[in-house]
Structure formats: structure tokens, C-alpha cells
Coordinates of C-alpha atoms and ligand atoms in Angstrom, one line a residue:
X1 CA -72.1 56.0 78.3
X2 CA -68.4 55.2 78.0
X3 CA -66.0 52.6 79.2
X4 CA -65.2 54.0 82.6
X5 CA -66.8 52.6 85.7
X6 CA -68.0 55.8 87.3
X7 CA -68.4 54.4 90.8
X8 CA -64.8 53.1 91.1
X9 CA -62.9 56.2 90.4
X10 CA -60.8 57.5 93.3
X11 CA -58.2 60.2 93.8
X12 CA -55.3 59.5 96.1
X13 CA -53.4 62.4 97.5
X14 CA -50.4 62.6 99.9
X15 CA -50.7 66.1 101.2
X16 CA -48.3 68.9 102.3
X17 CA -46.3 69.2 99.1
X18 CA -45.7 72.9 98.1
X19 CA -47.1 73.7 94.6
X20 CA -44.9 75.6 92.2
X21 CA -44.7 76.2 88.4
X22 CA -47.3 77.1 85.9
X23 CA -50.7 75.6 84.8
X24 CA -52.6 76.3 81.6
X25 CA -56.4 76.8 81.8
X26 CA -58.6 74.7 79.4
X27 CA -61.6 75.9 77.5
X28 CA -64.8 76.5 79.5
X29 CA -67.1 73.5 79.9
X30 CA -70.1 75.7 80.5
X31 CA -69.4 77.7 77.3
X32 CA -68.8 74.6 75.2
X33 CA -72.0 72.9 76.3
X34 CA -74.5 75.5 75.0
X35 CA -72.2 76.0 71.9
X36 CA -72.5 72.4 71.0
X37 CA -76.3 72.7 71.5
X38 CA -76.3 75.6 69.1
X39 CA -75.0 73.3 66.4
X40 CA -78.6 72.0 66.2
X41 CA -79.7 75.4 64.9
X42 CA -78.0 74.9 61.5
X43 CA -77.2 72.2 59.0
X44 CA -73.8 73.8 58.4
X45 CA -70.4 72.6 59.5
X46 CA -68.8 73.8 62.8
X47 CA -65.2 73.7 63.9
X48 CA -64.6 74.2 67.6
X49 CA -61.2 74.5 69.3
X50 CA -60.2 74.6 73.0
X51 CA -63.0 72.2 73.8
X52 CA -62.3 70.7 77.2
X53 CA -62.1 66.9 77.0
X54 CA -64.2 66.3 80.1
X55 CA -67.1 63.8 80.7
X56 CA -69.9 66.4 80.5
X57 CA -68.8 67.4 77.1
X58 CA -68.4 63.8 75.9
X59 CA -72.0 63.2 77.0
X60 CA -73.2 66.3 75.1
X61 CA -71.3 65.2 72.0
X62 CA -72.9 61.7 72.2
X63 CA -76.3 63.4 72.6
X64 CA -75.8 65.2 69.4
X65 CA -74.7 62.0 67.6
X66 CA -78.0 60.4 68.8
X67 CA -79.9 63.1 66.9
X68 CA -78.0 62.8 63.7
X69 CA -74.7 64.6 64.2
X70 CA -71.7 63.6 62.1
X71 CA -68.3 64.6 63.2
X72 CA -65.0 64.0 65.0
X73 CA -63.9 64.9 68.5
X74 CA -60.1 64.7 68.6
X75 CA -57.9 66.1 71.3
X76 CA -59.5 69.5 72.0
X77 CA -61.2 70.0 68.6
X78 CA -64.6 69.2 67.5
X79 CA -65.7 69.2 63.8
X80 CA -69.4 68.6 63.6
X81 CA -72.6 69.0 61.5
X82 CA -76.2 67.9 61.7
X83 CA -77.4 67.7 58.1
X84 CA -80.7 66.3 59.2
X85 CA -82.3 65.9 62.7
X86 CA -83.0 62.3 63.6
X87 CA -85.5 63.0 66.4
X88 CA -84.6 60.6 69.1
X89 CA -85.1 61.2 72.8
X90 CA -82.2 61.8 75.0
X91 CA -81.8 58.5 76.8
X92 CA -82.6 58.6 80.5
X93 CA -79.2 57.4 81.7
X94 CA -77.6 60.4 80.0
X95 CA -80.0 62.8 81.8
X96 CA -79.4 61.8 85.4
X97 CA -76.5 63.9 86.6
X98 CA -75.6 67.6 86.3
X99 CA -75.0 66.7 82.6
X100 CA -78.8 66.5 82.4
X101 CA -78.9 70.2 83.1
X102 CA -76.8 70.6 79.9
X103 CA -79.2 68.3 78.0
X104 CA -82.0 70.8 78.7
X105 CA -80.0 73.1 76.4
X106 CA -81.0 71.1 73.4
X107 CA -84.7 71.7 74.0
X108 CA -84.8 75.3 72.6
X109 CA -82.6 74.7 69.5
X110 CA -84.3 71.4 68.7
X111 CA -87.9 72.7 68.7
X112 CA -86.8 75.8 66.9
X113 CA -85.2 73.8 64.0
X114 CA -87.3 70.7 63.9
X115 CA -90.6 71.7 65.4
X116 CA -90.3 68.7 67.8
X117 CA -88.2 67.9 70.8
X118 CA -88.3 65.2 73.4
X119 CA -85.8 65.3 76.2
X120 CA -85.8 63.6 79.6
X121 CA -86.9 65.8 82.5
X122 CA -83.8 66.6 84.6
X123 CA -84.2 64.8 87.9
X124 CA -83.1 65.9 91.3
X125 CA -79.7 67.3 91.7
X126 CA -77.1 67.0 94.5
X127 CA -76.6 70.8 94.8
X128 CA -80.3 71.7 95.3
X129 CA -83.4 72.5 93.4
X130 CA -82.7 73.0 89.7
X131 CA -86.0 74.3 88.2
X132 CA -86.5 74.8 84.5
X133 CA -89.9 76.5 84.7
X134 CA -88.5 79.7 83.0
X135 CA -87.1 77.7 80.1
X136 CA -90.6 76.2 79.5
X137 CA -92.5 79.4 80.1
X138 CA -90.4 81.2 77.5
X139 CA -90.7 78.5 74.9
X140 CA -94.4 78.2 75.5
X141 CA -94.8 82.0 74.9
X142 CA -92.8 81.5 71.7
X143 CA -95.5 79.2 70.5
X144 CA -94.2 75.7 71.5
X145 CA -96.8 73.3 72.9
X146 CA -95.1 71.7 75.9
X147 CA -96.1 68.6 77.8
X148 CA -94.3 67.2 80.7
X149 CA -95.2 63.5 81.3
X150 CA -93.6 60.2 82.2
X151 CA -90.3 61.9 83.0
X152 CA -90.0 63.6 79.6
X153 CA -90.5 67.1 78.2
X154 CA -92.2 67.0 74.8
X155 CA -92.2 70.3 72.8
X156 CA -94.0 70.8 69.5
X157 CA -94.7 73.6 67.1
X158 CA -96.3 73.6 63.7
X159 CA -94.8 76.8 62.3
X160 CA -91.7 78.7 63.3
X161 CA -91.4 79.9 66.9
X162 CA -92.4 83.5 67.3
X163 CA -90.4 86.4 68.8
X164 CA -91.5 87.4 72.3
X165 CA -90.8 89.9 75.1
X166 CA -89.9 88.0 78.2
X167 CA -88.5 89.0 81.6
X168 CA -86.8 86.2 83.5
X169 CA -88.2 86.4 87.1
X170 CA -84.7 85.3 88.4
X171 CA -81.4 85.2 86.5
X172 CA -80.8 81.7 85.0
X173 CA -77.7 80.8 83.0
X174 CA -79.0 77.9 80.9
X175 CA -82.5 79.5 80.8
X176 CA -81.0 82.6 79.1
X177 CA -79.0 80.4 76.7
X178 CA -82.0 78.2 75.8
X179 CA -84.2 81.1 74.9
X180 CA -81.4 83.0 73.2
X181 CA -80.8 80.1 70.8
X182 CA -84.5 79.5 70.2
X183 CA -85.0 83.3 69.5
X184 CA -82.2 83.3 67.0
X185 CA -84.3 81.0 64.7
X186 CA -87.7 82.4 65.6
X187 CA -89.8 84.7 63.4
X188 CA -89.6 88.3 64.5
X189 CA -88.0 90.2 67.4
X190 CA -87.4 88.8 70.9
X191 CA -86.5 91.0 73.8
X192 CA -85.2 89.1 76.8
X193 CA -85.0 91.0 80.1
X194 CA -83.1 90.2 83.3
X195 CA -80.7 87.9 81.4
X196 CA -77.8 86.2 83.1
X197 CA -74.5 87.9 82.2
X198 CA -72.0 85.1 82.7
X199 CA -69.0 85.2 80.3
X200 CA -70.2 81.9 78.8
X201 CA -73.3 83.6 77.6
X202 CA -71.2 86.3 75.9
X203 CA -69.2 83.6 74.2
X204 CA -72.5 81.9 73.0
X205 CA -73.6 85.2 71.6
X206 CA -70.3 85.5 69.8
X207 CA -70.8 82.1 68.2
X208 CA -74.5 82.8 67.3
X209 CA -73.4 86.0 65.7
X210 CA -70.8 84.1 63.5
X211 CA -73.7 81.9 62.5
X212 CA -75.6 84.9 61.2
X213 CA -77.8 85.7 64.2
X214 CA -78.6 89.3 65.0
X215 CA -78.2 89.8 68.7
X216 CA -77.8 93.1 70.5
X217 CA -77.2 93.8 74.1
X218 CA -79.2 96.8 75.4
X219 CA -78.9 98.3 78.8
X220 CA -76.9 95.7 80.7
X221 CA -79.0 92.6 81.1
X222 CA -81.5 93.1 78.2
X223 CA -80.9 91.3 74.9
X224 CA -82.7 91.9 71.6
X225 CA -82.7 89.2 69.0
X226 CA -83.9 89.6 65.5
X227 CA -84.8 86.0 64.4
X228 CA -83.4 84.5 61.2
X229 CA -84.9 81.8 59.0
X230 CA -81.6 80.0 58.6
X231 CA -78.3 80.1 60.4
X232 CA -74.9 78.9 59.1
X233 CA -72.0 76.8 60.5
X234 CA -69.0 78.6 62.1
X235 CA -65.5 78.3 63.4
X236 CA -65.1 79.1 67.0
X237 CA -62.6 79.0 69.9
X238 CA -64.1 78.4 73.3
X239 CA -63.2 80.9 76.0
X240 CA -61.0 79.8 79.0
X241 CA -62.8 78.2 81.9
X242 CA -63.2 80.8 84.7
X243 CA -64.1 78.2 87.3
X244 CA -61.0 76.1 86.5
X245 CA -59.0 79.4 86.6
X246 CA -60.5 80.3 90.0
X247 CA -59.8 76.8 91.4
X248 CA -56.1 77.0 90.5
X249 CA -55.9 80.6 91.9
X250 CA -57.3 79.2 95.1
X251 CA -54.8 76.3 95.0
X252 CA -52.0 78.8 94.7
X253 CA -53.3 80.8 97.7
X254 CA -52.5 78.1 100.3
X255 CA -49.4 78.9 102.4
X256 CA -46.1 78.1 100.8
X257 CA -47.4 77.7 97.2
X258 CA -46.5 79.9 94.3
X259 CA -48.0 79.2 90.9
X260 CA -48.7 81.0 87.6
X261 CA -52.0 80.5 85.9
X262 CA -51.7 80.8 82.1
X263 CA -54.4 81.3 79.5
X264 CA -56.2 83.3 82.1
X265 CA -58.8 86.1 81.7
X266 CA -58.5 87.8 85.1
X267 CA -61.6 90.0 84.6
X268 CA -63.7 86.8 84.6
X269 CA -62.8 86.2 88.2
X270 CA -62.5 89.8 89.6
X271 CA -64.9 88.9 92.4
X272 CA -62.6 86.1 93.6
X273 CA -59.4 88.2 93.2
X274 CA -61.0 90.9 95.4
X275 CA -61.7 88.4 98.1
X276 CA -58.2 86.9 98.0
X277 CA -56.7 90.4 98.2
X278 CA -58.7 91.0 101.4
X279 CA -57.4 87.7 102.7
X280 CA -53.8 88.8 102.2
X281 CA -53.0 86.5 99.2
X282 CA -50.2 87.9 96.9
X283 CA -51.5 88.4 93.4
X284 CA -49.7 89.6 90.3
X285 CA -52.3 90.0 87.5
X286 CA -51.3 90.4 83.8
X287 CA -53.4 90.5 80.7
X288 CA -53.4 86.6 80.3
X289 CA -51.8 85.3 83.5
X290 CA -52.1 85.4 87.2
X291 CA -49.2 84.8 89.6
X292 CA -50.4 83.8 93.0
X293 CA -48.5 83.0 96.2
X294 CA -49.1 83.1 99.9
X295 CA -46.8 83.3 103.0
X296 CA -49.6 82.4 105.4
X297 CA -51.3 84.7 107.9
X298 CA -54.6 84.6 105.8
X299 CA -57.4 86.8 107.1
X300 CA -61.0 85.5 107.3
X301 CA -63.8 87.1 105.1
X302 CA -67.5 87.1 104.7
X303 CA -68.7 86.2 101.2
X304 CA -72.0 85.7 99.3
X305 CA -72.6 83.9 96.0
X306 CA -74.3 86.0 93.3
X307 CA -75.0 85.8 89.6
X308 CA -72.0 87.2 87.5
X309 CA -70.3 89.6 88.1
X310 CA -70.8 88.5 91.7
X311 CA -68.8 85.7 93.4
X312 CA -69.8 82.5 91.6
X313 CA -71.5 79.6 93.3
X314 CA -69.2 77.3 91.3
X315 CA -66.2 78.5 93.4
X316 CA -68.0 78.5 96.8
X317 CA -66.8 75.0 97.8
X318 CA -63.2 75.6 96.8
X319 CA -63.0 79.0 98.6
X320 CA -64.5 77.3 101.7
X321 CA -61.5 74.9 101.8
X322 CA -59.1 77.9 101.7
X323 CA -61.0 79.7 104.4
X324 CA -60.4 76.8 106.8
X325 CA -56.7 78.0 106.6
X326 CA -57.4 81.6 107.5
X327 CA -57.2 82.8 111.1
X328 CA -60.6 83.5 112.5
X329 CA -64.3 83.2 111.6
X330 CA -65.5 83.4 108.0
X331 CA -69.0 83.2 106.7
X332 CA -70.0 82.0 103.2
X333 CA -73.7 82.5 102.2
X334 CA -75.0 80.5 99.3
X335 CA -77.7 82.4 97.4
X336 CA -78.0 80.4 94.2
X337 CA -78.6 76.8 95.2
X338 CA -80.3 75.5 98.3
X339 CA -78.2 72.4 99.1
X340 CA -74.7 73.2 98.1
X341 CA -72.7 72.5 101.3
X342 CA -72.2 68.8 101.2
X343 CA -68.5 69.3 100.8
X344 CA -68.5 70.8 104.3
X345 CA -69.4 67.5 106.0
X346 CA -66.6 65.7 104.1
X347 CA -64.0 68.5 104.9
X348 CA -64.9 68.2 108.5
X349 CA -63.9 64.5 108.4
X350 CA -60.4 65.9 107.6
X351 CA -60.5 68.1 110.7
X352 CA -62.0 71.4 109.5
X353 CA -64.5 73.3 111.7
X354 CA -67.4 74.2 109.4
X355 CA -71.0 74.6 110.7
X356 CA -73.9 75.0 108.3
X357 CA -76.7 77.4 109.6
X358 CA -79.4 77.6 107.0
X359 CA -77.9 79.1 103.8
X360 CA -74.6 80.0 105.5
X361 CA -71.4 78.1 106.2
X362 CA -69.5 79.3 109.3
X363 CA -65.9 78.4 109.1
X364 CA -63.5 78.6 112.0
X365 CA -59.8 78.6 111.1
X366 CA -57.1 77.8 111.1
X367 CA -57.4 74.1 111.5
X368 CA -54.8 71.3 110.8
X369 CA -56.1 68.7 108.5
X370 CA -55.3 64.9 108.5
X371 CA -55.9 62.7 105.5
X372 CA -58.6 60.0 105.4
X373 CA -61.3 58.6 103.1
X374 CA -63.9 61.1 101.9
X375 CA -66.5 61.2 99.1
X376 CA -67.2 63.7 96.4
X377 CA -70.9 64.6 96.0
X378 CA -70.7 67.0 93.0
X379 CA -68.3 68.4 90.5
X380 CA -67.2 71.6 92.4
X381 CA -67.3 69.8 95.8
X382 CA -64.9 67.3 94.5
X383 CA -62.4 70.1 93.7
X384 CA -62.8 71.4 97.2
X385 CA -62.0 68.0 98.6
X386 CA -58.9 67.6 96.4
X387 CA -57.7 71.0 97.8
X388 CA -58.4 69.7 101.3
X389 CA -56.3 66.6 100.5
X390 CA -53.4 68.7 99.2
X391 CA -53.1 70.5 102.6
X392 CA -53.8 67.5 104.8
X393 CA -51.1 65.5 106.6
X394 CA -50.9 61.9 105.3
X395 CA -53.1 60.2 102.6
X396 CA -56.6 61.4 101.5
X397 CA -58.7 59.2 99.3
X398 CA -61.5 60.9 97.5
X399 CA -64.1 58.4 96.4
X400 CA -66.7 59.1 93.6
X401 CA -64.1 61.2 91.8
X402 CA -66.0 60.7 88.5
X403 CA -67.5 64.0 89.6
X404 CA -64.2 65.7 89.1
X405 CA -63.7 64.3 85.6
X406 CA -67.1 65.8 84.6
X407 CA -65.7 69.3 84.5
X408 CA -62.0 69.6 85.2
X409 CA -59.7 68.6 82.3
X410 CA -56.7 66.5 83.6
X411 CA -56.8 68.0 87.1
X412 CA -54.8 65.2 88.7
X413 CA -52.1 65.5 85.9
X414 CA -52.1 69.3 86.1
X415 CA -51.6 69.2 89.9
X416 CA -48.9 66.5 89.6
X417 CA -47.0 68.9 87.2
X418 CA -47.2 71.6 89.9
X419 CA -45.6 69.2 92.4
X420 CA -48.5 67.5 94.1
X421 CA -48.4 63.9 95.1
X422 CA -51.7 62.9 93.5
X423 CA -53.0 60.0 91.4
X424 CA -56.3 58.9 90.0
X425 CA -57.3 55.2 90.0
X426 CA -60.2 53.4 88.3
X427 CA -60.1 55.2 85.0
X428 CA -59.8 52.8 82.0
X429 CA -58.5 53.7 78.5
X430 CA -60.9 55.8 76.4
Ligands
EPU501 N1 -84.1 78.6 88.4 C1 -85.5 78.6 88.4 N2 -86.2 78.4 87.3 C2 -85.5 78.2 86.1 C3 -84.1 78.2 86.0 C4 -83.4 78.4 87.2 O1 -86.1 78.7 89.5 O2 -86.2 78.0 85.0 C5 -83.3 78.7 89.6 C6 -82.5 77.5 90.0 O3 -83.3 76.6 90.7 C7 -81.4 78.0 90.8 C8 -81.1 79.4 90.1 O4 -82.3 79.7 89.4 O5 -81.7 78.2 92.1 C9 -79.9 79.5 89.2 O6 -80.0 78.4 88.3 P1 -79.4 78.5 86.8 O7 -80.5 78.2 85.9 O8 -78.7 79.8 86.6 O9 -78.3 77.3 86.8 P2 -78.1 76.4 85.6 O10 -78.2 77.1 84.3 O11 -78.9 75.1 85.7 C10 -75.5 76.9 85.3 C11 -74.3 76.1 85.3 C12 -74.0 75.6 86.8 C13 -73.9 76.9 87.7 C14 -75.2 77.7 87.5 C15 -75.1 79.0 88.3 C16 -74.2 75.1 83.1 C17 -74.3 73.8 82.3 N3 -74.4 74.9 84.4 O12 -76.6 76.0 85.8 O13 -72.7 75.0 86.7 O14 -73.7 76.5 89.0 O15 -75.4 78.0 86.1 O16 -74.0 79.8 87.9 O17 -73.9 76.2 82.6 C18 -71.1 73.4 87.4 O18 -70.5 73.7 86.4 O19 -70.6 72.8 88.3 C19 -72.4 73.9 87.6 C20 -73.3 73.4 88.5

């Protein structure tokens, strides 16, 4: 995949250093992923800026190269075009982590442009069941013949896909993105109901519109797409990453810290900012920046994860670490994924008091943390563990920190610049 040995990457943190200064938010991984998949819809040239240089994006870029993309990924820019599709399956090793979820995003665009797609079936996932039945139902309704066998999804169509009316039984982010992209190149009108409303979907619609797609939002979560027979290339800047933004706002909320988050879009994380205000965190919110500080005395809260604009599941683990420092009992209910509390066991090794009862984490604070060896289980859990290490007395070693590199651009370096004593080991040169 690349020349880093995923298993050996560790983050070493000596805790209890106050964070101060400013940090700039990178482009959104979960916007850049579907936007790179959208490149498949056209033979034209694309230029993306503010692309986060993280492992999941590198894998997606490689996936596109495997199907015929020509281009250059330098610093945070990608120039890319796919003059002709070279239909090749997405190799299984690329489709084994969360990244595999992203690879499902090429299914819709590939069958829409080429009439044929073969991608590996995403396997199990460390955060719970990750079904793709709505992606497949929608594409089948559009006329694709889909077989799932030997660990692969094979989708075929003889003519163009057809516009449909489809209501998602449950909001799905990549499901909405997949059908939106397929519909942009389908024949006729598509109406998608109960669409997910995450800002990354808005950014994808923005890109598709620049490509010539005709997409209209009607009545909140209903999208109407008039299919086009061809789409063009486009120039696009990826929106800032709201989960990275939220993670640093949480980092600034620990007692004694005062940091400014730049290149922020505060309205993307209103749900988090509301919770932090209830907890007693000091927030100064401007158009593109958030100043956050805390003098301690944090209050407990009860929180539930929800699709946007609700509180995001992707910030649940990081908020849980913060809640271990509030005085009293907090409850965090996870409604999106059914196994997303693995970080709690690892945090407890540092001295926190978190009990999992069904879909709810019950957190008793405030606890003093002491550094030791812990293991990251998924991307957002790894950020929660790093936050734990920052507040623990002594040294914390977070094993399996490849997870962090999948989605946070230069997090150890950004935290170092804020005054943290943190380093990453086991990463070779790119
Ligand atoms: N679901 C179904 N059937 C489907 C699709 C989804 O039952 O066809 C269920 C899932 O099992 C899950 C729920 O719906 O319980 C929500 O899943 P969704 O499809 O929205 O998740 P996703 O599209 O696979 C994206 C992000 C995740 C983020 C979730 C929820 C990308 C590449 N991934 O995943 O990001 O947690 O939405 O917001 O956009 C991360 O960045 O760390 C990450 C995990």
C-alpha cells in the first residue's frame, strides 16, 4: 500500500503540558473521499486544493490510479483525470479497513460511467455493523444488475442507469453520496428522500454542480437530480474538516488550555459547541475561528449521537475523554454504530471510570489519569486516546497509531506546535 509498516506506528506522549497557540484545520477527509470518487464520472480534468494528506486519501488516490487515473498528488493539491476506465477490481488489501467504506463510493460512479464495476465487499469494521444494503438497493432500482459473491460486488448495466424515486430507510452518508453520483449521470430524474445532510454531502453537491450536474435540494432532506449524459472536470477546494475542528476544540477544553482554531466553520460543529457551553467551557466564536479555553470546574452532560445536525458519532470518543474530567456523572448514548466504545476500555487503563451499558457509556468524573501503554482501535478512538495521554501524568504510549494517520493530518506535529510533548515513531519516509 505504501512504505510504512502499519503495525509499528506508536505515539509517545508525556502529559500535563498546557496547550496554547493556534492550529489550522485541514480539508475534510470525508468530503475529499467522495469528491475523488466523483472524478470517475467524467473524462475531464480536475484540480482539488485543501486535500488532507492522510492515509485514507492516499489509498483512494491509488484506487483511482488502478482504474486508469493520471495525475499528481503534491502537498495538498491533486490534479487528476481518468481519460478511460481500466476496469480493475479494487484489491482486497485496500478494502480491509475503514478505507474500504470509502472504496464503496466508487461503485455508483463506476457503474454509471462504464456500465461495469467490481469492488471488494467491505468486511467487518471495528466500530460496528456497516451495512451497504441501501447503496445496493438504490443502484439495483436504477437498473444495475448486482451480484455479491466471493467477497466482491459486481455491478453491470447495459444502457445508462435510470432515474428513480428512492427513500433511504435510514440516513446514510456514503449511501446518499453513492446514489447522488450515480443519479448525476443517469437518464431522467431521480428523487432521493431522507438523505443525510452532513456538510460533506453539501460540498459534494457543490463539486457535482461545477461538473454540470443539475441537483436541487427540496424540503430539507429531499434531493432532486436531473441526470446528464456527460459531466465535465472542475476546480474545487475541499471544505474544512469538522471532525478535526471538533477534536481540537475538545483539546482546548481541558483545564489550563487556551487555543485558537483557525480555518474553522463554527456552524459545522454547533452541536458540539452547545454541549461545551453547557459544560462551562469558554468559547469565543468568530466567522472563521474559535478561541477555546477552560479554567476547570467542568459540568457533566448527557449526550446522544445523531445524524447531522445532531452531535456526530465521529466526535463521541473524543468528547468521552473530556467528560472524564468533568465533576459528576455523564452519559453518552451511541445511536449510529453498535460497537463504538472500544476506546473506553483503553481509557480505563489510564484510570478513567467509564462503564458501558448497552449503547450508553456512563462516565464518572473527575478522575486523575496516569500514563501507560494503550492501543488504538479505530481512527476516532485513537484521537480520544491521544487526548487521554495529553492529560495523564507520565508517559502514555498509543500503539496501532496508524489509525490516527488515516484521518488526521499531522496531528502529532500540530499538537507539538501547541506545546504538547508528543512524538510519533515507526513512520518511514514517504
Ligand atoms: N446503514 C445501513 N445500510 C446502508 C448504509 C448504512 O444499515 O446501506 C447503517 C450503518 O450500518 C450505520 C448507519 O447506517 O449503522 C450509518 O452509516 P453511514 O452509512 O451513514 O456511515 P458511512 O457512510 O459508512 C460515514 C463516514 C464515517 C461516519 C459515518 C456517520 C465516510 C467515508 N465515513 O460512514 O466516518 O462515522 O458516516 O457519520 O464518510 C470516520 O471518519 O472516522 C468515520 C467512521
